[in-house]
CSV table of C-alpha atoms in Angstrom, one decimal:
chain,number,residue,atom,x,y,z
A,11,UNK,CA,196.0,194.4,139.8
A,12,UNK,CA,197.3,191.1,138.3
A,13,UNK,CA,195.3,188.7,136.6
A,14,UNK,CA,196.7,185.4,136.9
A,15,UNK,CA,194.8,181.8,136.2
A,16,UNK,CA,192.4,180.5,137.9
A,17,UNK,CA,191.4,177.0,138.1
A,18,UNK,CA,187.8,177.8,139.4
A,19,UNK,CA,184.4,177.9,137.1
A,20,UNK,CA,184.0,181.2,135.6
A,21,UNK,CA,186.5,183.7,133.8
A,22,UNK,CA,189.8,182.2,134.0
A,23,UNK,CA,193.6,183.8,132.2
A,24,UNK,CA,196.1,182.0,131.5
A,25,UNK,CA,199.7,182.3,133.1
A,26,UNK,CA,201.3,183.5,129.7
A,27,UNK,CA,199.0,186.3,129.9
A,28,UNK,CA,199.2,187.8,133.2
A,29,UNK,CA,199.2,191.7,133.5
A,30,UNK,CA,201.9,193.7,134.8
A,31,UNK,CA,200.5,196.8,134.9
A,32,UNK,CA,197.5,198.3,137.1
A,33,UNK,CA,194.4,198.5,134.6
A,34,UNK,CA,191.3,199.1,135.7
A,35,UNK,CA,188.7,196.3,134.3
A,36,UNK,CA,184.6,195.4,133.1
A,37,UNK,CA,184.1,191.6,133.6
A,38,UNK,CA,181.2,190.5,131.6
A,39,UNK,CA,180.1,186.9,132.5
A,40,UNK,CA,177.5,185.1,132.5
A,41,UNK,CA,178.0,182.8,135.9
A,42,UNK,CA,179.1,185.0,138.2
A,43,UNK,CA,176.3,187.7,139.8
A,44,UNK,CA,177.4,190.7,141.6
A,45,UNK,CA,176.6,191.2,145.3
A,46,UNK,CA,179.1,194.2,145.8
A,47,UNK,CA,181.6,195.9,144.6
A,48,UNK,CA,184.2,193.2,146.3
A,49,UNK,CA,182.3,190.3,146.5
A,50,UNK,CA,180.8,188.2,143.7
A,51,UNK,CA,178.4,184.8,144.1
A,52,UNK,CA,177.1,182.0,141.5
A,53,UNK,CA,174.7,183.0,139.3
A,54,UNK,CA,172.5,179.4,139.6
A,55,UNK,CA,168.8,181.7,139.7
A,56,UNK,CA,169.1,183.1,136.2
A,57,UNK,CA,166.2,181.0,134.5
A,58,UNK,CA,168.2,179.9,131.3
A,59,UNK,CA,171.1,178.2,130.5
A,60,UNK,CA,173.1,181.1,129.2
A,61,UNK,CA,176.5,180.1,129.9
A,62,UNK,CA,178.7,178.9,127.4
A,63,UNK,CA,181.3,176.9,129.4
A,64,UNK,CA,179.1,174.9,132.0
A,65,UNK,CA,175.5,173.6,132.3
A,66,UNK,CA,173.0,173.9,135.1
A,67,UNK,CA,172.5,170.8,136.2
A,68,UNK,CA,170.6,168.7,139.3
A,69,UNK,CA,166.8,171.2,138.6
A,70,UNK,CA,169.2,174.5,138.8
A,71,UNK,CA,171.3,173.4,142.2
A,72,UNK,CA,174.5,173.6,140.8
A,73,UNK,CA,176.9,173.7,137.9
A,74,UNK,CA,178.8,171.0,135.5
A,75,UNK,CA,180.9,171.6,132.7
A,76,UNK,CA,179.9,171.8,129.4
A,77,UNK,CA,180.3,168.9,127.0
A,78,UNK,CA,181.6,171.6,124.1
A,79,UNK,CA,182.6,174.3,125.9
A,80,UNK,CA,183.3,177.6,124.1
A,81,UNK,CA,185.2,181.0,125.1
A,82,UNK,CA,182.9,183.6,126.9
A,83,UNK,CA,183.3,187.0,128.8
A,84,UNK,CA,186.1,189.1,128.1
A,85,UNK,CA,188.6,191.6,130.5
A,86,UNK,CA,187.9,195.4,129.2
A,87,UNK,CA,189.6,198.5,130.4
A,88,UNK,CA,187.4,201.3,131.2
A,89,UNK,CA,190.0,204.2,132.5
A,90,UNK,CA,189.7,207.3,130.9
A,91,UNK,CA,192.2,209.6,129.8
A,92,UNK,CA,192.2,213.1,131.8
A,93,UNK,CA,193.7,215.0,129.4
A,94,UNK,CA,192.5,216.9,126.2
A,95,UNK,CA,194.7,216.8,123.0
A,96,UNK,CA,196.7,214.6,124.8
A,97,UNK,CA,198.1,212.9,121.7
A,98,UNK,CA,198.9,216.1,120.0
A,99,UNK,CA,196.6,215.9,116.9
A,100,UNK,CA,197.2,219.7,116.8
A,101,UNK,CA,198.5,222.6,118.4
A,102,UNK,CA,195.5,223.8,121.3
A,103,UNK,CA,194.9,223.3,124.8
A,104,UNK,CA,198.6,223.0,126.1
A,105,UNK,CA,199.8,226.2,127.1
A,106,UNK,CA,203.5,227.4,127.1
A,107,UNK,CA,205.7,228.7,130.2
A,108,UNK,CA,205.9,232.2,129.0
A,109,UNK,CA,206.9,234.0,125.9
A,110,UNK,CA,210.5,232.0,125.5
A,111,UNK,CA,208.6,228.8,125.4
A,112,UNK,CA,207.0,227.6,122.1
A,113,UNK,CA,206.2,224.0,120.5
A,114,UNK,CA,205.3,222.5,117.3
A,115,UNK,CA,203.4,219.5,116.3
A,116,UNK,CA,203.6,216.6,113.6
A,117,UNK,CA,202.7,213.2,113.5
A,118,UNK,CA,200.8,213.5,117.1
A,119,UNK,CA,204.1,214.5,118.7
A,120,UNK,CA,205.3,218.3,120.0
A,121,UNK,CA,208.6,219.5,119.9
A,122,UNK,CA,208.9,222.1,122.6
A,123,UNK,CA,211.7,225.0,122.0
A,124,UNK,CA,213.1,226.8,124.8
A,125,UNK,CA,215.4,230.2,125.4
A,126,UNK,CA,216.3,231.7,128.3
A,127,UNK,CA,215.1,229.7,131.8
A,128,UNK,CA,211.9,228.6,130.1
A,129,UNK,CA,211.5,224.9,130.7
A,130,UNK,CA,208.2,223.9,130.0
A,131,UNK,CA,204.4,223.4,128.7
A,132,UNK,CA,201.4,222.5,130.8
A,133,UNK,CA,198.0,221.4,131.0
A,134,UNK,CA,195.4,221.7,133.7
A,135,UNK,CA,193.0,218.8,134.5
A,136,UNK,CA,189.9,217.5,137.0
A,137,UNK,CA,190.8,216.0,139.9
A,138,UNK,CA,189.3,214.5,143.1
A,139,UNK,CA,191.2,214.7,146.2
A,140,UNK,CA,192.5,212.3,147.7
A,141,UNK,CA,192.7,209.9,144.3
A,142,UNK,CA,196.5,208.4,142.8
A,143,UNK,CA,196.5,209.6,139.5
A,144,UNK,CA,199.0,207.1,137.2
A,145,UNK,CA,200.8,209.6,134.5
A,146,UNK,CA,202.9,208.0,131.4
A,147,UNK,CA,204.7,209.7,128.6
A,148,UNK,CA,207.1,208.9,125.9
A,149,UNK,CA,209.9,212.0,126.2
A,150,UNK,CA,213.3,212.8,124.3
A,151,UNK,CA,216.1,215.1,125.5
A,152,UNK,CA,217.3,216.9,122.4
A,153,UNK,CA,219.5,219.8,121.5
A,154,UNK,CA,221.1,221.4,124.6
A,155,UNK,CA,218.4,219.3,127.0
A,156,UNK,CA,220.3,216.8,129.6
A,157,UNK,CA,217.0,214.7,130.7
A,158,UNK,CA,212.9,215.3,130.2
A,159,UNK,CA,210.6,214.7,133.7
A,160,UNK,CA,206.9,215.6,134.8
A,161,UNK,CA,206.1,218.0,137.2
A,162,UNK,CA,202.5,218.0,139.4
A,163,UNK,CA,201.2,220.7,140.4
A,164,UNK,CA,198.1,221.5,142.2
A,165,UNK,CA,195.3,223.6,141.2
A,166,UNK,CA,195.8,225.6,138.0
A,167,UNK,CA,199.6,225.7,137.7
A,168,UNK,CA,200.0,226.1,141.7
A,169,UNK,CA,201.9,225.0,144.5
A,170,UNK,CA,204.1,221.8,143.5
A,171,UNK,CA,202.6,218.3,144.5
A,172,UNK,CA,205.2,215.9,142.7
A,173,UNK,CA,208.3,215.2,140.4
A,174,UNK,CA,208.6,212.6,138.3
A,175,UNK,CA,212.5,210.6,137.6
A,176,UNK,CA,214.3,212.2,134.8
A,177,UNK,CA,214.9,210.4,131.8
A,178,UNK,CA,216.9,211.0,128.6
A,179,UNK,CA,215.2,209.3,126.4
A,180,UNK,CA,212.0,206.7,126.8
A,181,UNK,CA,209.0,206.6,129.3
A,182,UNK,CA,208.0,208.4,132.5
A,183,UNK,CA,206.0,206.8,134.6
A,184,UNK,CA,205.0,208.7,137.7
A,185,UNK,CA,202.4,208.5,139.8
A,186,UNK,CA,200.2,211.4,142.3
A,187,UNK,CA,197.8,212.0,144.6
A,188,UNK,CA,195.5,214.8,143.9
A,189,UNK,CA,194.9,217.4,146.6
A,190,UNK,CA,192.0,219.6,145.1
A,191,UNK,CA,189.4,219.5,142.2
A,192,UNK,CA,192.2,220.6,139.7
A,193,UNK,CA,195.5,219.7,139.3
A,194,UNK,CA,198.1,221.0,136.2
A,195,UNK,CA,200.6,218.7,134.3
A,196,UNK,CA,204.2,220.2,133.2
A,197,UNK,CA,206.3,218.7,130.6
A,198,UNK,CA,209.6,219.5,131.8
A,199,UNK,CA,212.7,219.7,130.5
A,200,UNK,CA,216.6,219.9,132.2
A,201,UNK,CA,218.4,222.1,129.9
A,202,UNK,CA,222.1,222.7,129.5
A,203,UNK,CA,224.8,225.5,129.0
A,204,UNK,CA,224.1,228.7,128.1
A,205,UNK,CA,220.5,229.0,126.4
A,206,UNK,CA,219.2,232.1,124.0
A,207,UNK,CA,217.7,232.3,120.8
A,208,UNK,CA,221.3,231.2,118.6
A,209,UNK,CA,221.1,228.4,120.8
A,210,UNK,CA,218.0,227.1,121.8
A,211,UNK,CA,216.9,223.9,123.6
A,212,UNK,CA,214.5,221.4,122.2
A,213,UNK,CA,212.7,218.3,123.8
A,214,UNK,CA,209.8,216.0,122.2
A,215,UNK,CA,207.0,214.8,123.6
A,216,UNK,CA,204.0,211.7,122.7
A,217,UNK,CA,201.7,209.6,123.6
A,218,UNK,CA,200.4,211.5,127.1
A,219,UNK,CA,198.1,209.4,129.5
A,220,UNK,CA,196.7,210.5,132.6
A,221,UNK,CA,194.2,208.7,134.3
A,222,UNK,CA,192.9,207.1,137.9
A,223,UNK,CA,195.3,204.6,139.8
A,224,UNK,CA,192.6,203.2,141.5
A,225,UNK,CA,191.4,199.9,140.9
A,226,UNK,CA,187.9,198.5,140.9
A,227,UNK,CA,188.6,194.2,139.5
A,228,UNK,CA,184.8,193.7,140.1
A,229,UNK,CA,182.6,196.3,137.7
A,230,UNK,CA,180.0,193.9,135.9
């Protein structure tokens, strides 16, 4: 969704702050009632002059505007991160390929070493199916790593749903649908030449979100 201004009565946002991004938003305000989850209608039946921008005027039959009008309402995001641990306060809840896959944490990052064909570490989470899940991460290709991307897979580490774009170094942004109740994150890395324990690879990984794609603009 992007919130762009309005001329009408009621919330309005101003062109130098339109969103780019999907968000998932409360409106609270005080002139607008809700009749559904799509459709809103004036609030003129509310008793009191509550509104900080305009007046009820004519014995309650309509609105004017306010001879000192003053800001009021406010856009709040209410997604929820899906994810435990998901900043990497400490090592828990992310397991590890196998045996040649181990990572490290400090400063709410991990740094995930790899020998052999191990690749990554993974995280199971609740789904609904049928609902676009939006996934972001900040990842870094180090030593002996070509690119970092996310793998989807459904259930608890099963059959594949998704890949993410590759990148070196920066965000991933990908986005899912779930099939099941439960669906597993991997952070993956592309490794490169010939990987053992003299010459392991190494990626880093922050600032993990996983939440619902699907927007609601009208929760009040």
């Amino acid at each position: 969704m992007k919130v762009l201004y309005s001329p009408m009565m009621g919330i309005g946002v101003g062109s130098s702050k339109s969103l780019n991004t999907d968000v998932i938003v409360a409106i609270e305000d005080l002139f607008f009632s809700k009749l559904s989850n799509t459709e809103l209608t004036l609030n003129l039946d509310v008793g009191a002059d509550n509104n900080s921008v305009w007046d009820i005027v004519d014995e309650g039959a309509s609105y004017a505007p306010t001879e000192f009008p003053v800001s009021e309402g406010f856009w709040s995001p209410t997604s929820t991160n899906l994810l435990s641990n998901a900043n990497f306060a400490s090592v828990a809840t992310w397991g590890v390929q196998d045996f040649n896959t181990s990572y490290t944490v400090s400063n709410n990052e991990a740094t995930v070493k790899m020998i052999g064909g191990s690749r990554y570490i993974k995280q199971a989470f609740t789904t609904s199916p049928g609902t676009s899940y939006r996934i972001a991460v900040v990842a870094t290709a180090g030593q002996n790593s070509a690119n970092c991307k996310v793998d989807v897979r459904d259930g608890d580490d099963g059959a594949n749903i998704s890949t993410s774009s590759a990148v070196a170094d920066g965000v991933i942004t990908h986005y899912f649908t779930a099939i099941s109740s439960q669906s597993t994150i991997r952070l993956n890395t592309v490794t490169t030449g010939t990987i053992n324990s003299d010459n392991f690879a190494i990626s880093t990984w922050k600032d993990v979100i996983v939440t619902e794609n699907n927007i609601n603009p009208f929760i009040i």
